[in-house]
Short mmCIF file of C-alpha atoms and ligand atoms in Angstrom, two decimals:
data_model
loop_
_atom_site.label_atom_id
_atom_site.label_comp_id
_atom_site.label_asym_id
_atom_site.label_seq_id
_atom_site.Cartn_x
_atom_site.Cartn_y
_atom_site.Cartn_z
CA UNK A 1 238.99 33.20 50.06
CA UNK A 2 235.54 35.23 49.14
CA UNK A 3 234.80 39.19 50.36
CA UNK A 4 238.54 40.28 50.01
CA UNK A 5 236.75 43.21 47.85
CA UNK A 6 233.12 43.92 48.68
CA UNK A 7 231.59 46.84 46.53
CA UNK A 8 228.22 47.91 47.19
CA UNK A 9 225.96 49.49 44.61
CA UNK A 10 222.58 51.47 45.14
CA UNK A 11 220.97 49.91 42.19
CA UNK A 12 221.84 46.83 39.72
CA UNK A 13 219.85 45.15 36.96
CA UNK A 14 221.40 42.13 38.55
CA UNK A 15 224.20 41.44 40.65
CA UNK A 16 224.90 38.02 38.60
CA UNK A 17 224.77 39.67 35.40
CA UNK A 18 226.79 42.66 36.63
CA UNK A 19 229.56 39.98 37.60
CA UNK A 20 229.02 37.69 34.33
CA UNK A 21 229.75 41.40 32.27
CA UNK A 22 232.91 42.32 34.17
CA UNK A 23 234.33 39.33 35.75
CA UNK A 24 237.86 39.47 33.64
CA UNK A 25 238.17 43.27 35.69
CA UNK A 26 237.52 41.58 38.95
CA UNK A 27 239.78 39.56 41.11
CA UNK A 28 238.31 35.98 42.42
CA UNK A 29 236.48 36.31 45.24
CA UNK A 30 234.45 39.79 44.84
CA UNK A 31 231.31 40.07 46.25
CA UNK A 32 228.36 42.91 44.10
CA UNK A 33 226.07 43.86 46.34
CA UNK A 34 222.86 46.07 45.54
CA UNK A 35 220.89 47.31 47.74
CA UNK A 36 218.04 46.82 45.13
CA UNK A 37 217.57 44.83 41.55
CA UNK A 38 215.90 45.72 38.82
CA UNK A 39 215.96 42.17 37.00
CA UNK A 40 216.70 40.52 39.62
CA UNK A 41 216.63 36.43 38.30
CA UNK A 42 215.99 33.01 39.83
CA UNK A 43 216.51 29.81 38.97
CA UNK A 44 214.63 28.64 35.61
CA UNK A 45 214.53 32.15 35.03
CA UNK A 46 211.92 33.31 37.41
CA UNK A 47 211.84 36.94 38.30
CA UNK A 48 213.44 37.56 42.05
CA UNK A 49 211.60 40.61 43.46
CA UNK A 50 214.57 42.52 44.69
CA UNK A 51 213.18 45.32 47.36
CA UNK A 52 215.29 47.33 49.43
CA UNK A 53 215.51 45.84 53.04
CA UNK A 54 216.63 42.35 52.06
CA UNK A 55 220.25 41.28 50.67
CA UNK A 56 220.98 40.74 46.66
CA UNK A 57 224.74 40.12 46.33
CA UNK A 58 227.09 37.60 44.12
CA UNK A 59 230.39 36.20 44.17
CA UNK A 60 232.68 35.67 41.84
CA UNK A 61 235.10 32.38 41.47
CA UNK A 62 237.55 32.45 38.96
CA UNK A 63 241.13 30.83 39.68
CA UNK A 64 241.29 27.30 38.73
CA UNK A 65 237.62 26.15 38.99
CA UNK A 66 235.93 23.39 37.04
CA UNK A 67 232.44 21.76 36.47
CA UNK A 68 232.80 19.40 39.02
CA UNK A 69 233.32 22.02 41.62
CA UNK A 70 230.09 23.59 40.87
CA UNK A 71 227.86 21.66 43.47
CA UNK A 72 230.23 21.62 46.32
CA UNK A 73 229.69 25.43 45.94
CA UNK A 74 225.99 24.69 46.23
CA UNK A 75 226.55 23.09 49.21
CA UNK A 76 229.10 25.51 50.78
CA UNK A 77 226.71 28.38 50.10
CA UNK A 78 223.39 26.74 51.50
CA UNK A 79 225.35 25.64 54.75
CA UNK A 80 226.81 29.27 55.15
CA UNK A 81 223.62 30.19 54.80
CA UNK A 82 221.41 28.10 57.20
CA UNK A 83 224.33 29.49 59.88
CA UNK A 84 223.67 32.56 59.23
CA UNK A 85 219.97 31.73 60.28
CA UNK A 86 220.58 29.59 63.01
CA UNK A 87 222.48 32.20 64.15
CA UNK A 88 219.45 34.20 64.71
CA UNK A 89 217.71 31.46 66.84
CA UNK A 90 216.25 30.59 64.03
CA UNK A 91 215.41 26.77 62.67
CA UNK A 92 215.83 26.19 58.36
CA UNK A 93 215.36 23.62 55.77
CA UNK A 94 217.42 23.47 52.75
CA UNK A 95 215.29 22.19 49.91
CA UNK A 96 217.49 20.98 47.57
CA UNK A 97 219.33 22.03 45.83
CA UNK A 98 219.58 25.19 47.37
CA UNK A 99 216.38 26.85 48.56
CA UNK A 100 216.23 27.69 52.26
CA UNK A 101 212.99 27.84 54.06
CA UNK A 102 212.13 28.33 57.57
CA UNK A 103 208.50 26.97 58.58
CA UNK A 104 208.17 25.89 54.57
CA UNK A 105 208.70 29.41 53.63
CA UNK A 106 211.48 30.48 51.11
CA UNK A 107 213.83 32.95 53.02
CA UNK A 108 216.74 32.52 50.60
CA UNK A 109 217.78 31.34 47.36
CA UNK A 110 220.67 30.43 45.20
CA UNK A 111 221.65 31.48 41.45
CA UNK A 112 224.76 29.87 40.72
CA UNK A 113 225.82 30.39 36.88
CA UNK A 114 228.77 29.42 35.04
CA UNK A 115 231.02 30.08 31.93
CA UNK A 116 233.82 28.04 29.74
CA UNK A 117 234.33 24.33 29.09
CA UNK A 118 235.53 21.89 31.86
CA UNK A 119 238.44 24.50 33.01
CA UNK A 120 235.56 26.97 33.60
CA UNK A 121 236.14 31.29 32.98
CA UNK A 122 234.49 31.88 36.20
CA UNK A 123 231.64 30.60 38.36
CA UNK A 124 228.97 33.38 39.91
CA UNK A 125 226.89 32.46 42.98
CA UNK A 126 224.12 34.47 43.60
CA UNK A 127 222.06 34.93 46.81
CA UNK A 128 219.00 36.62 48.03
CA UNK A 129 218.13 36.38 51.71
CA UNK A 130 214.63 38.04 53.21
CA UNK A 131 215.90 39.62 55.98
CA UNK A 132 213.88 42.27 56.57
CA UNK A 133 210.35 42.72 54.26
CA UNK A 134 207.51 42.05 55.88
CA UNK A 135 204.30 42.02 53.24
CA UNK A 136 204.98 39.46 49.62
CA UNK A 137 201.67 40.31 48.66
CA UNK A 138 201.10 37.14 46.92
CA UNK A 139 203.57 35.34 47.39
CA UNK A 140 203.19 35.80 51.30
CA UNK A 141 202.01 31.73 51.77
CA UNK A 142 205.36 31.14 50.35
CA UNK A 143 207.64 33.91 51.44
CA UNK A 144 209.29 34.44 54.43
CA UNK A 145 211.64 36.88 56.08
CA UNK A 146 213.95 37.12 59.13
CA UNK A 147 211.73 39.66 60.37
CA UNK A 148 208.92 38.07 59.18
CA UNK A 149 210.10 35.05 61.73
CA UNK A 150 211.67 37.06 64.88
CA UNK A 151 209.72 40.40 64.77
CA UNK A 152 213.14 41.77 64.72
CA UNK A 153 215.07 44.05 62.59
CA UNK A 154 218.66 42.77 61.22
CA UNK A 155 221.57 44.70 60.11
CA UNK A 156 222.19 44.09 56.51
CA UNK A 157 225.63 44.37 56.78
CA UNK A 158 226.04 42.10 59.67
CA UNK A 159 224.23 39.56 58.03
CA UNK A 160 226.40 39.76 55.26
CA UNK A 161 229.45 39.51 57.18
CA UNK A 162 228.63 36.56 58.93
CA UNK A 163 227.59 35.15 55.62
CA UNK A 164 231.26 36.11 54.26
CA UNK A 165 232.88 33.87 57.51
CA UNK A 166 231.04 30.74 57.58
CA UNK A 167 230.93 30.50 53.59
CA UNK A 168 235.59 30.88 53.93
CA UNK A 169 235.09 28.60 56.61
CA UNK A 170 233.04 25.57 54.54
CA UNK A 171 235.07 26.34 51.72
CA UNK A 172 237.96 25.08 53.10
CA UNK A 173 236.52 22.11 54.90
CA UNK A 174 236.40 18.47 54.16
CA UNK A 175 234.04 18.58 52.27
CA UNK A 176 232.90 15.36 52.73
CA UNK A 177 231.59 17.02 56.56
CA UNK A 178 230.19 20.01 54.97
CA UNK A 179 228.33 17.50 52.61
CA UNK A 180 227.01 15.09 56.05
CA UNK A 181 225.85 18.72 57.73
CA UNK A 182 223.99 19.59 54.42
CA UNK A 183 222.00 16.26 54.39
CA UNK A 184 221.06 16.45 58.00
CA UNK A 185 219.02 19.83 57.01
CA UNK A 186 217.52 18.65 53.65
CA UNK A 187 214.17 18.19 53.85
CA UNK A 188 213.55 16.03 50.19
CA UNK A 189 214.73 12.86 51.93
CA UNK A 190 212.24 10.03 51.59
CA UNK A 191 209.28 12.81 49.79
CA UNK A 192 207.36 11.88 47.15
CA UNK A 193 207.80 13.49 43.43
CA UNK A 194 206.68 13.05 40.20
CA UNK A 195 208.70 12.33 37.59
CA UNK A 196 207.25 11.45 34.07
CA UNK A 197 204.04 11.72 35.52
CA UNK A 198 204.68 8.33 37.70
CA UNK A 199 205.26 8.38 41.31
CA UNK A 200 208.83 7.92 43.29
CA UNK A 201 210.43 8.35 46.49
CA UNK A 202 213.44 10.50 46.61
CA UNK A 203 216.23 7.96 48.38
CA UNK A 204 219.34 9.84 48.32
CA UNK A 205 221.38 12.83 47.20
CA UNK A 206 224.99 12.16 45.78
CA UNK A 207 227.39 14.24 46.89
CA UNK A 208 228.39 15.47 43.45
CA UNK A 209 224.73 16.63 43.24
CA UNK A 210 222.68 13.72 41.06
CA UNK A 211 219.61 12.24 43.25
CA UNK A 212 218.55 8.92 43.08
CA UNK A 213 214.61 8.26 42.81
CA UNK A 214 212.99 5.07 43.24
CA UNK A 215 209.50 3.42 42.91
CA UNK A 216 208.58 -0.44 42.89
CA UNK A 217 209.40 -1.16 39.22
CA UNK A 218 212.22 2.06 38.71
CA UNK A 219 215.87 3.26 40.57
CA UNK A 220 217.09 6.53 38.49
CA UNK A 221 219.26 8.64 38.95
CA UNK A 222 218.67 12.34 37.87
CA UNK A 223 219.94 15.62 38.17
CA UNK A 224 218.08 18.90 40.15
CA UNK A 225 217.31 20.47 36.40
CA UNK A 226 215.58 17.02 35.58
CA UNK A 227 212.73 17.53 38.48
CA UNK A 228 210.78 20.07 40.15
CA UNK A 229 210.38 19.92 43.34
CA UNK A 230 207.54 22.20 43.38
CA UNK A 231 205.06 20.26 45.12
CA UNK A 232 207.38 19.83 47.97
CA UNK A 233 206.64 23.38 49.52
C1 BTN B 1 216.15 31.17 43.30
O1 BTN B 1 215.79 30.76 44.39
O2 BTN B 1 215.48 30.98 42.29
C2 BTN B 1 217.48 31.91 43.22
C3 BTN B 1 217.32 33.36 43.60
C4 BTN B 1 218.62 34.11 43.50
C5 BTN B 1 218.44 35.60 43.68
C6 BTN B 1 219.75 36.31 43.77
S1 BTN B 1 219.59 37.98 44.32
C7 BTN B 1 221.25 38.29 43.93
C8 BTN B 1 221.55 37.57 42.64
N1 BTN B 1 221.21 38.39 41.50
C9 BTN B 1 220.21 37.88 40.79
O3 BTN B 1 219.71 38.38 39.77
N2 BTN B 1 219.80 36.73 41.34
C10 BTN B 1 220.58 36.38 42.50
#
């Protein structure tokens, strides 16, 4: 069970590194939130613009976790967090492996870090949801927000609680359900990449998390750190 122990902060560098510091002081399950980041990080170690008005938290995972596990968290957390949305009247798109976008706009992404050997130390899943900035100066043909979306402002906390209730509720699943409900909102499915500058067709995503690409002369199977799926926006 996640959000036993919730502990807000004003301020973090980064709620992942905050948990990857103290984890052995913190029981499984603790969620770090911060109002705002300083270093906030993405994946491939982008920088995540951390503002007041949206949510920056992390949870920690700790009692008898392993490698294997690590996707079905992926999975769990993405679902929890298109509900959340849809909850708002509000249609998503996970782009796998774990970006969320609403009219092919990022609302929400996923840091999920690890630590040990196959018995892992601990597993951290961060997440960032837009929920209420409006302007991404730049970024704004690729940014989106709740408010952004509905015109409406959201309760941080409420969004964060019903986060906390449908992520217990997938995590104790069949998976194999959670897993059909995650394809049905992926939006890779049948897209064209590039991979070693040739062209394939992405045909399906595993459910431990390898994809398998395909073109006329190739069928390979690779994992979500292999490709970018950049061009898929
Ligand atoms: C991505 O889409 O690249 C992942 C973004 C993850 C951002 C969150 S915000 C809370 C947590 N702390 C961080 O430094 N990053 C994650």
């Amino acid at each position: 069970m996640i959000g036993r122990s919730v502990i807000f902060y004003d301020e973090l560098g980064s709620t992942n590194d905050f948990i990857k510091t103290n984890f052995r002081d913190m029981d499984h399950g603790t969620i770090i939130v911060a109002n705002t980041q300083t270093k906030g990080r993405g994946r491939r170690d982008n920088l995540w613009e951390s503002k007041v008005g949206n949510l920056y938290f992390s949870i920690l995972l700790k009692n008898n976790i392993c490698r294997e596990d690590i996707f079905k968290y992926i999975v769990c957390s993405s679902m929890s967090i298109v509900s959340v949305i849809n909850k708002c009247h509000i249609d998503c798109k996970i782009k796998y492996p774990n970006d969320i976008l609403i009219n092919s706009k990022k609302v929400s992404g996923v840091l999920i870090e690890s630590s040990g050997g196959k018995k892992l130390d601990y597993i951290v899943i961060g997440i960032g949801i837009n929920v209420n900035q409006l302007d991404f100066n730049s970024l704004n043909d690729y940014a989106t927000s709740l408010k952004k979306t509905t015109g409406k402002n959201f309760d941080l906390n409420q969004v964060l609680k019903d986060f906390i209730k449908e992520m217990n509720k997938y995590i104790f699943d069949d998976y194999k359900t959670v897993f059909i409900d995650y394809l049905k909102y992926s939006m890779v499915l049948k897209k064209e990449i590039l991979f070693n500058n040739e062209k394939y067709t992405i045909s399906e995503i595993e459910s431990n998390g390898m994809i398998i690409i395909k073109n006329d002369v190739n069928e390979l199977k690779v994992s979500s750190n292999e490709i970018s799926l950049k061009e898929l926006y």
